[in-house]
mmCIF file of C-alpha atoms in Angstrom:
data_model
loop_
_atom_site.group_PDB
_atom_site.id
_atom_site.type_symbol
_atom_site.label_atom_id
_atom_site.label_comp_id
_atom_site.label_asym_id
_atom_site.label_seq_id
_atom_site.Cartn_x
_atom_site.Cartn_y
_atom_site.Cartn_z
ATOM 1 C CA MET A 1 -87.749 51.654 -63.269
ATOM 2 C CA ASN A 2 -85.128 53.776 -65.045
ATOM 3 C CA ASP A 3 -87.341 53.960 -68.142
ATOM 4 C CA GLN A 4 -90.316 55.053 -66.040
ATOM 5 C CA VAL A 5 -88.404 57.827 -64.281
ATOM 6 C CA ARG A 6 -86.780 58.990 -67.513
ATOM 7 C CA ASP A 7 -90.193 59.222 -69.204
ATOM 8 C CA MET A 8 -91.666 61.013 -66.166
ATOM 9 C CA LEU A 9 -88.965 63.683 -66.410
ATOM 10 C CA ALA A 10 -89.579 64.022 -70.146
ATOM 11 C CA ALA A 11 -93.340 64.336 -69.617
ATOM 12 C CA ALA A 12 -92.831 67.006 -66.956
ATOM 13 C CA ALA A 13 -90.575 69.004 -69.285
ATOM 14 C CA THR A 14 -93.167 68.737 -72.078
ATOM 15 C CA LYS A 15 -95.970 69.999 -69.843
ATOM 16 C CA ASP A 16 -93.798 72.724 -68.340
ATOM 17 C CA PRO A 17 -90.748 73.843 -70.392
ATOM 18 C CA ASP A 18 -89.578 75.803 -67.342
ATOM 19 C CA PHE A 19 -89.814 72.762 -65.054
ATOM 20 C CA GLN A 20 -86.085 72.302 -64.432
ATOM 21 C CA ASN A 21 -85.593 75.987 -63.641
ATOM 22 C CA SER A 22 -88.514 75.830 -61.226
ATOM 23 C CA CYS A 23 -87.006 72.825 -59.470
ATOM 24 C CA MET A 24 -83.714 74.656 -59.027
ATOM 25 C CA SER A 25 -85.546 77.610 -57.452
ATOM 26 C CA HIS A 26 -86.475 78.100 -53.789
ATOM 27 C CA ASP A 27 -89.820 79.448 -55.121
ATOM 28 C CA LEU A 28 -90.883 76.000 -56.350
ATOM 29 C CA LYS A 29 -94.335 75.966 -54.734
ATOM 30 C CA ARG A 30 -95.537 79.153 -56.404
ATOM 31 C CA ARG A 31 -94.035 78.339 -59.793
ATOM 32 C CA ILE A 32 -95.530 74.839 -59.887
ATOM 33 C CA LYS A 33 -98.961 76.069 -58.843
ATOM 34 C CA TRP A 34 -98.910 78.625 -61.667
ATOM 35 C CA ASN A 35 -97.243 76.589 -64.421
ATOM 36 C CA TRP A 36 -99.213 73.393 -63.775
ATOM 37 C CA SER A 37 -102.623 75.003 -63.242
ATOM 38 C CA ASP A 38 -103.934 73.464 -66.488
ATOM 39 C CA TYR A 39 -103.204 69.953 -65.237
ATOM 40 C CA ALA A 40 -104.235 69.921 -61.571
ATOM 41 C CA THR A 41 -105.478 71.948 -58.645
ATOM 42 C CA PHE A 42 -102.736 72.629 -56.083
ATOM 43 C CA ASP A 43 -103.307 73.554 -52.479
ATOM 44 C CA TYR A 44 -100.796 74.041 -49.652
ATOM 45 C CA PRO A 45 -102.827 73.937 -46.414
ATOM 46 C CA LYS A 46 -101.272 74.166 -42.966
ATOM 47 C CA SER A 47 -102.896 70.827 -42.130
ATOM 48 C CA VAL A 48 -104.742 68.069 -43.967
ATOM 49 C CA ASP A 49 -107.992 66.875 -42.384
ATOM 50 C CA ASP A 50 -108.241 63.082 -42.292
ATOM 51 C CA SER A 51 -111.911 63.392 -43.277
ATOM 52 C CA ILE A 52 -110.772 63.902 -46.864
ATOM 53 C CA PHE A 53 -110.205 60.140 -47.053
ATOM 54 C CA ILE A 54 -113.929 59.560 -46.613
ATOM 55 C CA HIS A 55 -114.576 61.352 -49.893
ATOM 56 C CA HIS A 56 -111.452 60.050 -51.640
ATOM 57 C CA PRO A 57 -110.676 56.549 -50.330
ATOM 58 C CA ASP A 58 -108.439 55.777 -53.336
ATOM 59 C CA ALA A 59 -106.194 58.815 -52.836
ATOM 60 C CA ALA A 60 -102.422 58.328 -52.920
ATOM 61 C CA VAL A 61 -101.288 59.386 -49.438
ATOM 62 C CA ASP A 62 -97.767 60.133 -48.287
ATOM 63 C CA VAL A 63 -96.946 60.420 -44.600
ATOM 64 C CA GLY A 64 -93.882 62.412 -43.568
ATOM 65 C CA LEU A 65 -91.572 61.859 -40.615
ATOM 66 C CA ASP A 66 -93.952 63.843 -38.439
ATOM 67 C CA GLY A 67 -96.912 61.651 -39.333
ATOM 68 C CA ASP A 68 -98.698 62.490 -36.078
ATOM 69 C CA HIS A 69 -99.653 65.776 -37.699
ATOM 70 C CA GLY A 70 -101.377 64.083 -40.622
ATOM 71 C CA PRO A 71 -100.266 63.220 -44.140
ATOM 72 C CA SER A 72 -97.537 65.327 -45.729
ATOM 73 C CA GLY A 73 -99.009 65.007 -49.204
ATOM 74 C CA LEU A 74 -102.053 63.746 -51.050
ATOM 75 C CA PHE A 75 -102.890 63.052 -54.696
ATOM 76 C CA VAL A 76 -106.498 62.628 -55.803
ATOM 77 C CA GLN A 77 -107.205 61.544 -59.378
ATOM 78 C CA SER A 78 -110.521 63.390 -59.488
ATOM 79 C CA GLY A 79 -111.236 66.182 -56.993
ATOM 80 C CA LYS A 80 -114.397 68.211 -56.411
ATOM 81 C CA ASP A 81 -114.227 69.820 -59.851
ATOM 82 C CA GLY A 82 -113.300 66.572 -61.588
ATOM 83 C CA ARG A 83 -109.689 67.691 -61.958
ATOM 84 C CA PRO A 84 -106.697 66.030 -60.289
ATOM 85 C CA LEU A 85 -106.012 67.482 -56.845
ATOM 86 C CA ILE A 86 -102.639 67.756 -55.114
ATOM 87 C CA LEU A 87 -102.453 68.768 -51.455
ATOM 88 C CA VAL A 88 -99.118 69.363 -49.769
ATOM 89 C CA ARG A 89 -99.119 70.219 -46.073
ATOM 90 C CA SER A 90 -97.168 73.432 -45.588
ATOM 91 C CA PRO A 91 -97.447 74.942 -42.094
ATOM 92 C CA ASP A 92 -95.618 78.149 -41.232
ATOM 93 C CA ASP A 93 -92.731 76.205 -39.675
ATOM 94 C CA ALA A 94 -92.537 73.629 -42.475
ATOM 95 C CA PHE A 95 -89.149 72.208 -43.419
ATOM 96 C CA LEU A 96 -89.010 73.594 -46.964
ATOM 97 C CA PRO A 97 -86.910 70.782 -48.536
ATOM 98 C CA ARG A 98 -89.488 68.235 -47.355
ATOM 99 C CA VAL A 99 -92.310 70.322 -48.835
ATOM 100 C CA HIS A 100 -90.441 70.520 -52.157
ATOM 101 C CA PHE A 101 -89.794 66.790 -52.243
ATOM 102 C CA THR A 102 -93.394 65.951 -51.323
ATOM 103 C CA LEU A 103 -94.779 68.310 -53.974
ATOM 104 C CA LEU A 104 -92.681 66.703 -56.705
ATOM 105 C CA HIS A 105 -93.516 63.232 -55.390
ATOM 106 C CA GLU A 106 -97.233 64.019 -55.791
ATOM 107 C CA ILE A 107 -96.620 65.317 -59.320
ATOM 108 C CA GLY A 108 -95.039 61.915 -59.936
ATOM 109 C CA HIS A 109 -98.411 60.313 -59.099
ATOM 110 C CA LEU A 110 -100.138 62.776 -61.419
ATOM 111 C CA LEU A 111 -97.847 61.830 -64.299
ATOM 112 C CA GLN A 112 -97.999 58.071 -63.755
ATOM 113 C CA ARG A 113 -101.768 58.049 -63.528
ATOM 114 C CA GLY A 114 -102.357 60.549 -66.340
ATOM 115 C CA GLU A 115 -99.782 59.861 -69.069
ATOM 116 C CA SER A 116 -100.703 56.834 -71.197
ATOM 117 C CA THR A 117 -97.177 55.418 -71.604
ATOM 118 C CA LEU A 118 -96.448 55.740 -67.896
ATOM 119 C CA ALA A 119 -99.845 54.362 -66.879
ATOM 120 C CA ARG A 120 -99.478 51.306 -69.134
ATOM 121 C CA ARG A 121 -96.083 50.502 -67.652
ATOM 122 C CA LEU A 122 -97.498 50.913 -64.133
ATOM 123 C CA PHE A 123 -100.756 49.015 -64.471
ATOM 124 C CA ARG A 124 -99.329 46.075 -66.340
ATOM 125 C CA LEU A 125 -98.046 45.030 -62.908
ATOM 126 C CA GLU A 126 -100.883 42.792 -61.742
ATOM 127 C CA ASP A 127 -99.797 42.411 -58.120
ATOM 128 C CA ASP A 128 -101.191 45.332 -56.097
ATOM 129 C CA VAL A 129 -98.280 45.419 -53.643
ATOM 130 C CA MET A 130 -95.662 45.368 -56.409
ATOM 131 C CA ARG A 131 -97.536 48.048 -58.360
ATOM 132 C CA LYS A 132 -97.790 50.299 -55.292
ATOM 133 C CA ARG A 133 -94.088 49.829 -54.515
ATOM 134 C CA PHE A 134 -93.130 50.554 -58.131
ATOM 135 C CA GLU A 135 -95.260 53.714 -58.221
ATOM 136 C CA GLU A 136 -93.917 55.069 -54.927
ATOM 137 C CA ASP A 137 -90.304 54.282 -55.825
ATOM 138 C CA ALA A 138 -90.700 55.982 -59.198
ATOM 139 C CA CYS A 139 -92.236 59.060 -57.512
ATOM 140 C CA ASN A 140 -89.317 59.274 -55.079
ATOM 141 C CA ARG A 141 -86.712 58.965 -57.818
ATOM 142 C CA PHE A 142 -88.543 61.480 -59.974
ATOM 143 C CA ALA A 143 -88.581 63.981 -57.113
ATOM 144 C CA SER A 144 -84.881 63.454 -56.365
ATOM 145 C CA ARG A 145 -83.805 63.780 -59.991
ATOM 146 C CA SER A 146 -85.984 66.850 -60.476
ATOM 147 C CA LEU A 147 -84.369 68.624 -57.540
ATOM 148 C CA LEU A 148 -80.875 67.382 -58.421
ATOM 149 C CA PRO A 149 -80.730 66.806 -62.195
ATOM 150 C CA ASP A 150 -78.050 64.633 -63.759
ATOM 151 C CA ASP A 151 -76.114 67.453 -65.415
ATOM 152 C CA TYR A 152 -75.812 69.335 -62.115
ATOM 153 C CA MET A 153 -74.742 66.230 -60.202
ATOM 154 C CA GLU A 154 -72.212 65.258 -62.876
ATOM 155 C CA SER A 155 -70.645 68.717 -62.719
ATOM 156 C CA MET A 156 -70.183 68.341 -58.949
ATOM 157 C CA PHE A 157 -68.558 64.910 -59.280
ATOM 158 C CA GLU A 158 -66.558 65.349 -62.490
ATOM 159 C CA ASN A 159 -63.116 65.652 -60.840
ATOM 160 C CA GLN A 160 -62.996 63.126 -57.997
ATOM 161 C CA GLY A 161 -66.208 61.191 -58.417
ATOM 162 C CA VAL A 162 -68.526 60.614 -55.486
ATOM 163 C CA THR A 163 -66.720 61.608 -52.276
ATOM 164 C CA ALA A 164 -67.967 62.741 -48.892
ATOM 165 C CA GLN A 165 -66.505 66.192 -49.486
ATOM 166 C CA ASN A 166 -68.255 66.584 -52.850
ATOM 167 C CA ILE A 167 -71.576 65.535 -51.345
ATOM 168 C CA ARG A 168 -71.158 68.106 -48.586
ATOM 169 C CA SER A 169 -70.290 70.700 -51.248
ATOM 170 C CA ILE A 170 -73.616 70.058 -52.992
ATOM 171 C CA TYR A 171 -75.487 70.821 -49.780
ATOM 172 C CA ASP A 172 -73.375 73.915 -49.063
ATOM 173 C CA ASP A 173 -73.697 75.127 -52.656
ATOM 174 C CA ASP A 174 -77.472 74.817 -52.498
ATOM 175 C CA LEU A 175 -77.609 76.561 -49.129
ATOM 176 C CA ASN A 176 -75.347 79.428 -50.187
ATOM 177 C CA ARG A 177 -77.141 79.885 -53.487
ATOM 178 C CA TRP A 178 -80.250 81.134 -51.735
ATOM 179 C CA ARG A 179 -78.691 82.736 -48.657
ATOM 180 C CA SER A 180 -80.316 86.101 -47.907
ATOM 181 C CA GLY A 181 -78.927 87.906 -44.891
ATOM 182 C CA SER A 182 -79.594 85.722 -41.869
ATOM 183 C CA ILE A 183 -82.225 83.671 -43.738
ATOM 184 C CA ASN A 184 -81.226 80.470 -45.529
ATOM 185 C CA TYR A 185 -83.635 79.332 -48.236
ATOM 186 C CA GLN A 186 -82.776 75.645 -48.082
ATOM 187 C CA ARG A 187 -84.056 73.920 -51.220
ATOM 188 C CA VAL A 188 -83.060 70.287 -50.854
ATOM 189 C CA SER A 189 -82.304 68.059 -47.846
ATOM 190 C CA ARG A 190 -79.191 66.063 -47.002
ATOM 191 C CA PRO A 191 -81.011 62.686 -47.324
ATOM 192 C CA CYS A 192 -82.178 63.630 -50.825
ATOM 193 C CA ILE A 193 -78.600 64.526 -51.803
ATOM 194 C CA VAL A 194 -77.314 61.270 -50.312
ATOM 195 C CA ARG A 195 -79.789 59.192 -52.347
ATOM 196 C CA ARG A 196 -78.845 60.972 -55.571
ATOM 197 C CA ALA A 197 -75.118 60.688 -54.873
ATOM 198 C CA ALA A 198 -75.442 56.925 -54.414
ATOM 199 C CA GLU A 199 -77.266 56.683 -57.742
ATOM 200 C CA MET A 200 -74.348 58.492 -59.428
ATOM 201 C CA MET A 201 -71.709 56.002 -58.219
ATOM 202 C CA ASP A 202 -69.937 54.083 -60.982
ATOM 203 C CA ASP A 203 -68.752 51.433 -58.503
ATOM 204 C CA PRO A 204 -70.742 49.319 -56.036
ATOM 205 C CA GLY A 205 -70.927 51.063 -52.708
ATOM 206 C CA SER A 206 -72.881 53.210 -50.298
ATOM 207 C CA VAL A 207 -73.320 56.731 -48.964
ATOM 208 C CA THR A 208 -74.230 57.079 -45.286
ATOM 209 C CA LEU A 209 -75.543 60.091 -43.383
ATOM 210 C CA LEU A 210 -75.350 60.088 -39.576
ATOM 211 C CA ASN A 211 -77.248 62.649 -37.537
ATOM 212 C CA PRO A 212 -75.514 64.821 -34.895
ATOM 213 C CA LYS A 213 -76.186 62.097 -32.286
ATOM 214 C CA GLY A 214 -74.191 59.622 -34.373
ATOM 215 C CA GLU A 215 -77.295 57.679 -35.412
ATOM 216 C CA LEU A 216 -78.141 56.513 -38.910
ATOM 217 C CA SER A 217 -80.302 58.935 -40.877
ATOM 218 C CA ILE A 218 -79.994 57.138 -44.221
ATOM 219 C CA ARG A 219 -77.674 54.680 -45.929
ATOM 220 C CA ALA A 220 -78.170 54.744 -49.688
ATOM 221 C CA PHE A 221 -76.674 52.087 -51.942
ATOM 222 C CA SER A 222 -75.586 52.348 -55.571
ATOM 223 C CA ASP A 223 -78.222 49.748 -56.553
ATOM 224 C CA GLY A 224 -80.990 52.099 -55.411
ATOM 225 C CA HIS A 225 -82.142 50.645 -52.085
ATOM 226 C CA CYS A 226 -81.890 52.540 -48.798
ATOM 227 C CA GLU A 227 -81.678 51.744 -45.096
ATOM 228 C CA TYR A 228 -82.807 53.911 -42.195
ATOM 229 C CA GLN A 229 -82.380 53.947 -38.429
ATOM 230 C CA PRO A 230 -83.928 50.777 -36.974
ATOM 231 C CA HIS A 231 -86.838 50.999 -34.561
ATOM 232 C CA ASP A 232 -85.160 48.820 -31.935
ATOM 233 C CA GLY A 233 -83.366 51.759 -30.298
ATOM 234 C CA THR A 234 -79.938 50.979 -31.785
ATOM 235 C CA SER A 235 -77.943 53.566 -33.730
ATOM 236 C CA GLY A 236 -78.002 51.677 -37.022
ATOM 237 C CA VAL A 237 -74.299 52.370 -37.636
ATOM 238 C CA SER A 238 -72.628 49.395 -39.344
ATOM 239 C CA THR A 239 -69.475 47.635 -38.157
ATOM 240 C CA ALA A 240 -67.587 48.958 -41.179
ATOM 241 C CA GLU A 241 -68.670 52.536 -40.457
ATOM 242 C CA ARG A 242 -67.654 52.249 -36.811
ATOM 243 C CA GLU A 243 -64.264 50.962 -37.882
ATOM 244 C CA ILE A 244 -63.806 53.892 -40.272
ATOM 245 C CA LEU A 245 -64.908 56.506 -37.733
ATOM 246 C CA SER A 246 -62.499 55.112 -35.133
ATOM 247 C CA LEU A 247 -59.646 56.551 -37.219
ATOM 248 C CA PHE A 248 -60.916 60.123 -37.027
ATOM 249 C CA PRO A 249 -61.467 62.730 -34.318
ATOM 250 C CA LYS A 250 -65.020 63.742 -33.558
ATOM 251 C CA ARG A 251 -64.694 67.077 -35.322
ATOM 252 C CA LEU A 252 -63.518 66.581 -38.855
ATOM 253 C CA ASP A 253 -63.527 68.534 -42.087
ATOM 254 C CA HIS A 254 -62.813 65.912 -44.705
ATOM 255 C CA ARG A 255 -60.637 62.820 -44.701
ATOM 256 C CA GLU A 256 -59.962 60.261 -47.413
ATOM 257 C CA LEU A 257 -58.414 56.991 -46.284
ATOM 258 C CA SER A 258 -55.036 56.110 -47.761
ATOM 259 C CA PRO A 259 -54.387 52.647 -49.303
ATOM 260 C CA MET A 260 -52.358 51.754 -46.205
ATOM 261 C CA GLN A 261 -55.255 52.685 -43.906
ATOM 262 C CA LEU A 262 -57.649 50.637 -46.033
ATOM 263 C CA ASP A 263 -55.382 47.597 -45.776
ATOM 264 C CA ASN A 264 -55.561 47.793 -41.990
ATOM 265 C CA LEU A 265 -59.362 47.772 -41.888
ATOM 266 C CA GLN A 266 -61.061 44.387 -41.791
ATOM 267 C CA GLU A 267 -64.527 45.469 -42.942
ATOM 268 C CA VAL A 268 -63.553 47.487 -46.025
ATOM 269 C CA LYS A 269 -60.599 45.564 -47.447
ATOM 270 C CA ASP A 270 -62.320 45.421 -50.837
ATOM 271 C CA ALA A 271 -62.866 49.209 -50.942
ATOM 272 C CA ILE A 272 -61.200 51.372 -53.575
ATOM 273 C CA HIS A 273 -62.274 54.595 -51.880
ATOM 274 C CA VAL A 274 -63.421 55.588 -48.387
ATOM 275 C CA SER A 275 -63.994 59.191 -47.331
ATOM 276 C CA VAL A 276 -65.600 60.955 -44.388
ATOM 277 C CA ALA A 277 -66.792 64.554 -44.046
ATOM 278 C CA GLY A 278 -68.572 66.607 -41.409
ATOM 279 C CA SER A 279 -71.510 68.812 -42.356
ATOM 280 C CA PHE A 280 -72.477 71.416 -39.796
ATOM 281 C CA SER A 281 -76.069 72.154 -38.868
ATOM 282 C CA GLY A 282 -75.952 75.447 -37.028
ATOM 283 C CA ARG A 283 -72.803 76.360 -35.140
ATOM 284 C CA THR A 284 -72.268 73.257 -33.053
ATOM 285 C CA SER A 285 -74.248 70.290 -34.396
ATOM 286 C CA MET A 286 -72.595 68.201 -37.080
ATOM 287 C CA HIS A 287 -73.858 65.512 -39.427
ATOM 288 C CA THR A 288 -71.369 62.951 -40.738
ATOM 289 C CA LEU A 289 -71.086 61.677 -44.310
ATOM 290 C CA ILE A 290 -69.353 58.378 -45.110
ATOM 291 C CA VAL A 291 -68.695 57.171 -48.656
ATOM 292 C CA ILE A 292 -67.544 53.622 -49.389
ATOM 293 C CA ARG A 293 -66.802 52.619 -52.981
ATOM 294 C CA ARG A 294 -65.934 48.957 -53.532
ATOM 295 C CA HIS A 295 -64.468 46.852 -56.346
#
């Protein structure tokens, strides 16, 4: 997997020398459509008609969190003009970080299907389910690493490593970078940052994001797998996370547990680092970040 994603990033940089700068820009949609026009047709409709699947039954389809409104993205190997086609749903009220991630995810399909080295590595997997899972996972990691490249992430973690405060700082830095008056050009989402932060951990562990209701949004592990809020109506918060949060008031800036506090916790006795930070969404709603690094 790491080889596939590394080669996808290299192929993207070869096709578009300005690719990394585009990914660090809030104007990603326009720049990609212009710079990649030789390789695919890009369209950003407000909605995607399901009838397109009649004409392209083999299309790679990605459904967002609001799947009731149709697919969030679509990759077609050969569109009407014989060229690859990428559709990314982008209504007027679209959540821009999701649009960015979906666009790069679809480019991941384009690269894996069109570059010989990447295609060989993909299609040597004979099991259809395994091949689909590999392709989708590689697309997700490619999108995350494009939006949050290694050198940027390393610079944010160089002093203290992966902590809840540093993860929050990445989100705030990205938000402030494109602030314009009362308008915030948000480029990348908290879940995307959480996944990348977990990948950057040198120790086994996890990074958890809770929504303002205290429910699990995502729990990303250093080995690459992720967990999301279960569909059984429970919050998805683990016993260890509940134990950690019991030490802190509801409104918190950033706390790192001391060795003495760690010794008194049953669920994280093997931890070498635990930190918690609040990340405000608007003036009153707050997300919670929890980092656990273990031996």
